[in-house]
PDB file of C-alpha atoms and ligand atoms in Angstrom:
ATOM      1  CA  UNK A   1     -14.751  -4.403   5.391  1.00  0.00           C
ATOM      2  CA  UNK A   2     -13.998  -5.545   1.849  1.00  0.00           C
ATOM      3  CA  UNK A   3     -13.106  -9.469   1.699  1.00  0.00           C
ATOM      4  CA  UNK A   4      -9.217 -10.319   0.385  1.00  0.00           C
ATOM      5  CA  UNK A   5     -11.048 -11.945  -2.602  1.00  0.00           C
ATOM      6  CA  UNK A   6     -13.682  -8.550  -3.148  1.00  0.00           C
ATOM      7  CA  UNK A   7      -9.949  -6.762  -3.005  1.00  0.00           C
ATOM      8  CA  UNK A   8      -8.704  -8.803  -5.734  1.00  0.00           C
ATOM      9  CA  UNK A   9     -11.529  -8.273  -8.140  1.00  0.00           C
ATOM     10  CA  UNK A  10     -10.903  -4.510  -7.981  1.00  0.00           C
ATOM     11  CA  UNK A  11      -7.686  -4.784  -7.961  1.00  0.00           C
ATOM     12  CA  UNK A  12      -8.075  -6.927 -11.714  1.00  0.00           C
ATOM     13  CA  UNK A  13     -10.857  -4.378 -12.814  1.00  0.00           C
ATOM     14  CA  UNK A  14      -8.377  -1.700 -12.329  1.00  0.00           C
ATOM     15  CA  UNK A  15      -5.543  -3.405 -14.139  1.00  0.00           C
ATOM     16  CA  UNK A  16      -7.906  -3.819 -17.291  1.00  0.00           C
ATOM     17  CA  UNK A  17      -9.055  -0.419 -17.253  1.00  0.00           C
ATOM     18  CA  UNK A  18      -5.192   0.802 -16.976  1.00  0.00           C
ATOM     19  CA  UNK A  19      -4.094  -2.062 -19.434  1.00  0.00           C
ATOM     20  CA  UNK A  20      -1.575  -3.850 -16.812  1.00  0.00           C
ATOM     21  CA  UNK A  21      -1.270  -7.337 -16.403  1.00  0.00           C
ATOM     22  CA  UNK A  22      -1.791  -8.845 -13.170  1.00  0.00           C
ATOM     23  CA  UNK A  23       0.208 -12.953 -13.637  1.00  0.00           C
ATOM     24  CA  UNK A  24      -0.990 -15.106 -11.031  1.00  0.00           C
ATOM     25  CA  UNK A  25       2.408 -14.471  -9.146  1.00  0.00           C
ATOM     26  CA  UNK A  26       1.288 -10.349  -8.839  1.00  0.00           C
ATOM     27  CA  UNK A  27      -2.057 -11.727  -7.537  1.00  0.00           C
ATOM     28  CA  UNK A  28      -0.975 -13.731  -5.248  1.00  0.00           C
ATOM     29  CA  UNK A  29       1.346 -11.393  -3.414  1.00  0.00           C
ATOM     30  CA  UNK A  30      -1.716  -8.827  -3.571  1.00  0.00           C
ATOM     31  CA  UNK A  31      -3.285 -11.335  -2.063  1.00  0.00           C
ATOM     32  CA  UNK A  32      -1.244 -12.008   0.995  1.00  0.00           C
ATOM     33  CA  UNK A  33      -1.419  -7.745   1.293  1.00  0.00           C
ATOM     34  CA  UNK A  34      -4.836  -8.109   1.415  1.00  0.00           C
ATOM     35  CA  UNK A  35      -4.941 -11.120   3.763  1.00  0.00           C
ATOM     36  CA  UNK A  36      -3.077  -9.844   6.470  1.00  0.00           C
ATOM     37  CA  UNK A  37      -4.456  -5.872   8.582  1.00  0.00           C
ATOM     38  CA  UNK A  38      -0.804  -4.788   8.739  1.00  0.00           C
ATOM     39  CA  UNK A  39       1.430  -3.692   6.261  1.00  0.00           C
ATOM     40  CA  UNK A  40       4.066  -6.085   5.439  1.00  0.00           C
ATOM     41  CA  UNK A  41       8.075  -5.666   4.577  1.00  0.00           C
ATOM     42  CA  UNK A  42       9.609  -7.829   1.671  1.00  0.00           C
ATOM     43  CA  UNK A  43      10.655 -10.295   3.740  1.00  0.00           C
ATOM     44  CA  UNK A  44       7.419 -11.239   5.686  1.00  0.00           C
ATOM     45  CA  UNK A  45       6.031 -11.643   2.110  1.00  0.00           C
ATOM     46  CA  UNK A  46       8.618 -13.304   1.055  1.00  0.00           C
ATOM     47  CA  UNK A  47       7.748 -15.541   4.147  1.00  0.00           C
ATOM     48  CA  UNK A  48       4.313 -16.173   3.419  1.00  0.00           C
ATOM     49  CA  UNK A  49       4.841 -16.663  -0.373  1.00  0.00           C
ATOM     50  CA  UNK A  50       6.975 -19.261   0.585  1.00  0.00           C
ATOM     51  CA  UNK A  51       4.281 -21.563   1.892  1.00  0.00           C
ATOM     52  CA  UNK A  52       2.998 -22.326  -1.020  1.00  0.00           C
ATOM     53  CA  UNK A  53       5.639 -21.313  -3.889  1.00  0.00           C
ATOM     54  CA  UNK A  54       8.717 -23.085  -1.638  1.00  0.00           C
ATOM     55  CA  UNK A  55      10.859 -21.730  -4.791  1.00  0.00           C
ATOM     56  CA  UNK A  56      10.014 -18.096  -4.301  1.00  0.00           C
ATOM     57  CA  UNK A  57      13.520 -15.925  -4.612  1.00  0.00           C
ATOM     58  CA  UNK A  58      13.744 -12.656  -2.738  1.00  0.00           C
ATOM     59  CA  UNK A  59      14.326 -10.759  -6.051  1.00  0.00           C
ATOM     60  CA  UNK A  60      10.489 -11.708  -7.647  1.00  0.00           C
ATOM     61  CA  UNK A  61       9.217 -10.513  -5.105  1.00  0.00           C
ATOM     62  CA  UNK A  62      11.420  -6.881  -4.763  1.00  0.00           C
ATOM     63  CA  UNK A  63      10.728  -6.543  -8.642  1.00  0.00           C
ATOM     64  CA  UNK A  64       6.827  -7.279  -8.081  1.00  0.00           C
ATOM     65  CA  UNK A  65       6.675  -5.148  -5.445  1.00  0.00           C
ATOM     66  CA  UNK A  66       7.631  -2.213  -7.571  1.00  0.00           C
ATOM     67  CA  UNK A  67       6.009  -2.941  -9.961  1.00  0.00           C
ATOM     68  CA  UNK A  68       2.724  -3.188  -7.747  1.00  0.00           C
ATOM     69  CA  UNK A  69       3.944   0.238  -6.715  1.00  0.00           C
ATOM     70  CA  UNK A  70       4.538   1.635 -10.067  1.00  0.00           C
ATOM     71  CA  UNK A  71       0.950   1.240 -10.845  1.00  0.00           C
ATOM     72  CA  UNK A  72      -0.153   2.280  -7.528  1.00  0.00           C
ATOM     73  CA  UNK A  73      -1.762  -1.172  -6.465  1.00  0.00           C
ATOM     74  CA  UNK A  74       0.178  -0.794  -3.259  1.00  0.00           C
ATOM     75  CA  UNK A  75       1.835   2.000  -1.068  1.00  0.00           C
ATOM     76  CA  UNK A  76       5.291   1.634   0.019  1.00  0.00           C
ATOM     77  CA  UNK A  77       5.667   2.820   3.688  1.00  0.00           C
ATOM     78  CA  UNK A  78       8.946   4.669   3.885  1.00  0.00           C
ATOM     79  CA  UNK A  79       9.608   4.679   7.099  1.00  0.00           C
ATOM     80  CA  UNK A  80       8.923   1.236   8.204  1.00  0.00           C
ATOM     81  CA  UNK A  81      10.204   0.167   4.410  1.00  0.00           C
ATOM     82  CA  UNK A  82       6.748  -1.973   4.514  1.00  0.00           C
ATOM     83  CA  UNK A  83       4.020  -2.485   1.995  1.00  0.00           C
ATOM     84  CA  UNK A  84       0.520  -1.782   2.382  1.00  0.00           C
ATOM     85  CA  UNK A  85      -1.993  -2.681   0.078  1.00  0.00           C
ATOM     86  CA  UNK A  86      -3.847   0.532  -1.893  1.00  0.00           C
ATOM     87  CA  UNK A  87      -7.590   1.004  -0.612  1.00  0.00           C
ATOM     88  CA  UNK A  88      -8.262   3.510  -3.324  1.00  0.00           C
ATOM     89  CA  UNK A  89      -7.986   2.095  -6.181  1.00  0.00           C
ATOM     90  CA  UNK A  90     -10.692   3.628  -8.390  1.00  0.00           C
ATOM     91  CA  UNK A  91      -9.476   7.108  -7.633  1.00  0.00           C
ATOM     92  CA  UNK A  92      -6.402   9.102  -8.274  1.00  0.00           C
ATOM     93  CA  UNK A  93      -5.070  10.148  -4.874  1.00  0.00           C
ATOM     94  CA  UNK A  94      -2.318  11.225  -3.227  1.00  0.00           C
ATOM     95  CA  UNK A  95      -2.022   8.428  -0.338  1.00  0.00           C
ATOM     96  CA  UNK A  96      -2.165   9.607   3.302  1.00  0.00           C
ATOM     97  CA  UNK A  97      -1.677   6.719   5.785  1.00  0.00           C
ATOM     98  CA  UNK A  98      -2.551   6.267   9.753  1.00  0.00           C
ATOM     99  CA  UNK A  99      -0.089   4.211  10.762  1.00  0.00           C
ATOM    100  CA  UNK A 100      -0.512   2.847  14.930  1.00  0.00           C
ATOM    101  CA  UNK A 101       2.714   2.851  16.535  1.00  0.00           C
ATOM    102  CA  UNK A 102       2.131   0.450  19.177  1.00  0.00           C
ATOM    103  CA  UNK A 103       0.338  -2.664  16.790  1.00  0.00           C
ATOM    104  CA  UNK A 104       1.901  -1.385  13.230  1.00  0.00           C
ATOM    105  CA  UNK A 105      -1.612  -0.769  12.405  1.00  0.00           C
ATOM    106  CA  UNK A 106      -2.351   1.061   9.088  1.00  0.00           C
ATOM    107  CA  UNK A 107      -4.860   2.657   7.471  1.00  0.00           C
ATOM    108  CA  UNK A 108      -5.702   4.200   4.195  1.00  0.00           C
ATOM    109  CA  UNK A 109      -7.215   8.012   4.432  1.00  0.00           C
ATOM    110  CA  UNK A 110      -8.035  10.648   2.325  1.00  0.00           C
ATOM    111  CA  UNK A 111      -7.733  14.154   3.749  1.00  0.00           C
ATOM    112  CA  UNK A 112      -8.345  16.496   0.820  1.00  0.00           C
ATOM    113  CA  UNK A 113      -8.134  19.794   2.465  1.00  0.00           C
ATOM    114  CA  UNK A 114      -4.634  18.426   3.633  1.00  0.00           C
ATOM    115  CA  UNK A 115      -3.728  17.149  -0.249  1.00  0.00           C
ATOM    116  CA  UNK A 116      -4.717  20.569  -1.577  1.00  0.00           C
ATOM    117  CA  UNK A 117      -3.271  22.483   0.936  1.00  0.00           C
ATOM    118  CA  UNK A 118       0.334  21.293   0.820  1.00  0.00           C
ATOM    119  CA  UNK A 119      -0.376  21.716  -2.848  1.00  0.00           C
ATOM    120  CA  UNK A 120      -0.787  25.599  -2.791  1.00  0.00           C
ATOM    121  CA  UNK A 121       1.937  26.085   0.318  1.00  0.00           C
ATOM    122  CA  UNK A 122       4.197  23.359  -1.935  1.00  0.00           C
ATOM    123  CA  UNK A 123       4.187  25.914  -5.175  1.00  0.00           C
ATOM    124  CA  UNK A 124       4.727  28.923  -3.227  1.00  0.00           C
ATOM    125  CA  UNK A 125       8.211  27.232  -1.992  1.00  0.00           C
ATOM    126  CA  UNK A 126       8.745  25.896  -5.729  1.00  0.00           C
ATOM    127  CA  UNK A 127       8.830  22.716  -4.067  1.00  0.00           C
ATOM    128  CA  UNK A 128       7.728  19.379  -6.248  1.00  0.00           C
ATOM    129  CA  UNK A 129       6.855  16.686  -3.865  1.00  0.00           C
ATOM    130  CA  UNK A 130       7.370  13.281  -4.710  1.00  0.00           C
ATOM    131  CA  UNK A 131       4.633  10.636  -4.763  1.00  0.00           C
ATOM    132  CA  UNK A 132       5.437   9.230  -1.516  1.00  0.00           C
ATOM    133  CA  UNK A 133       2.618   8.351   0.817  1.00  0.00           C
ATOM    134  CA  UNK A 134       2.161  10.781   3.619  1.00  0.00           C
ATOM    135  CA  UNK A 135       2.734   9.021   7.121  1.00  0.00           C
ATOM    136  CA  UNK A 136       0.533   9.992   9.885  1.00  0.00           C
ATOM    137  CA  UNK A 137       2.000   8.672  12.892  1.00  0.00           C
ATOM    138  CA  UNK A 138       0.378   7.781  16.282  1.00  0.00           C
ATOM    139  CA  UNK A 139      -1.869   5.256  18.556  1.00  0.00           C
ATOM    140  CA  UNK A 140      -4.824   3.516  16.888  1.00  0.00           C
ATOM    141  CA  UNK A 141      -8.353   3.482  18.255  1.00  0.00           C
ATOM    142  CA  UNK A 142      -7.872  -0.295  19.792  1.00  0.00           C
ATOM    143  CA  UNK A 143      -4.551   0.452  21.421  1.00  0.00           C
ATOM    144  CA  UNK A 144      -5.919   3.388  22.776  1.00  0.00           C
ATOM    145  CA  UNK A 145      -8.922   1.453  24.299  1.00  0.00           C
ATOM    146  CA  UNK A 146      -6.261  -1.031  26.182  1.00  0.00           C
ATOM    147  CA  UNK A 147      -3.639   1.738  26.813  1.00  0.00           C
ATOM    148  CA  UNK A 148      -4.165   2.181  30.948  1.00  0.00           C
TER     149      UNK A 148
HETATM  150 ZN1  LIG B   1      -4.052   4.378  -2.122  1.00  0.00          ZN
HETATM  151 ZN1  LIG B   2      -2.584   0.111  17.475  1.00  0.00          ZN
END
């Protein structure tokens, strides 16, 4: 497992090699993705930002969410409208997430035989998917451990 701080470095490697800039603000919300093993809403970021930047307004962090988005630094979760941070980074990819029902568990994967075969069934229904994450839901390894 990558440290939050191993994360970060990546994560500012990336941004000079796609010629973003990553303020201090963008880093440190990254940073409380990377912190925590769940995938966060707004909100609970907003939470945590506000321990240290008392100031922080809901709207920063919407706006550098999407922006984090836009540039595919994080994944948006639509169903649980939560954040997770990308795991990926070095590698264009179409995100597929394991997301635990029980904990809220989540997990970055890469299936490719599942990317390039929704691809080829995809054009023969003319069908242009967006670049939503695919969400693979079910019970993690852990809660399946304490489950009976
Ligand atoms: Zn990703
Ligand atoms: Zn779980």
């Amino acid at each position: 497992m990558k440290t939050a701080e191993q994360r970060l470095n990546e994560a500012l490697q990336y941004c000079v090699t796609q010629g973003l800039k990553l303020t201090t603000l963008r880093q440190t919300i990254l940073t409380i993705l990377y912190e925590q093993a769940n995938p966060l809403s707004a909100y609970d970021i907003l939470r945590i930002l506000k321990l240290t930047h008392p100031k922080a307004e809901a709207m920063t962090v919407y706006r550098i969410l999407n922006f984090l988005e836009q540039n595919h630094l994080i994944h948006r979760i639509t169903s649980c409208n939560t954040y997770a941070a990308c795991d990926m980074l070095m590698h264009e990819h179409h995100a597929q997430l394991l997301l635990c029902e029980r904990c809220g568990y989540a997990e970055e994967i890469e299936i490719k035989q599942l990317e390039s075969a929704v691809q080829t069934t995809l054009k023969q229904y003319h069908f242009k998917a967006s670049a939503k994450p695919t969400e693979i839901f079910g019970i993690c390894e852990g809660c399946q451990a304490t489950a009976n």
